[in-house]
Amino acid sequence: MYEPNVVGDWQEYEDEHAGLRVRVHGLEKAEPPRGRDDAAEGLIYFRFRVTIENRAAEHFGIHLEDGQIDIRVGSDGESAFLDWRNSQFIEGFDVYPLRRATAVLFAAAAEDGLSQVDIQTQLKVDDEWTDRYLWSGGIGLHEPVVGVCARADSAMESIAAQVTSFLESEAGPGAS
């Protein structure tokens, strides 16, 4: 069964894009830097980031534009307005080993739908489309709103948890 990522989780790519990983994070209410778009009248603006990290030995050419991101809000999954004029996309950027590239995106939606936000991305890497991945979260809640299928390891995002996971994987099965 496919399970969405929680906002803040890293999603690892496999096969020809092994070593590349992506995450949606920093979901919060925020006004856009260049002013509000007239199409967003009566809506609440929010901001989020999409970060791509390269842990492979070679570089990847990354492309992430407005047509590669879909934002749905509320329990009915209504489309949010993506403000492409205020957003900073990643267009044809080479991400070298041990480097990151981050897109900062602004969107707007009705305030009552912000407690449940789903963000789906599909990167274009070296002129090839990658798999689509979904992140779920919310704004204005003490705990993120996530569906029943939420990943159980989402709380394990601290540096200590990452180090522990790395050491366990390096030790191999059966090591104590």
Phi, psi and omega in degrees: 000136178283131179240132180290157172282154171271142178308126183109339179287149171270142175243120181272137173270157181236185176059233186290347178247023180302136182100346179264138176218157186221153174209151172254129184206174177070032181288116183200158174292136179194140176278144181289149184291332183258019179091161183285145174278142180301330180291344182261017181300130180083000180255160179261128179280146171217161183233148171210166181238148172239116182248133177247129181239139180251114176251010180273177180273341180245166180273158177235140173272117187254141177222123178218107181240181185299328180286353181257008181230131177234129183240126178236141182231157177076173183289339178269357178067043179286147181291138174266158178276120176265116182276091184291336181290325181266345183278153178246106183269175175249113185238101176066043182259132177275118178261110182277165181307139179063028178236163179229157170226138183233132172260136177250119188241142178244136179219168179218147180202170175296140185300324182291346178266353186286350178286345177222107182238127176245128181237121180248133179234153173217107180283156168247117184241121181049047178064019175237140178283139176264178174293154175274142177228151185241138173240140180237140178193197180201165179238138175086014178243156177285330177235141180295142177273119182222146180297175181300333185272018183300144180292134182289337184269012184294334179282352184268041186262002181286162179300318180299319179293322178294319178295315178300315179298317179298314181296321178294321180290326178289327181289334179084173181291141174083355179279141177231000000 
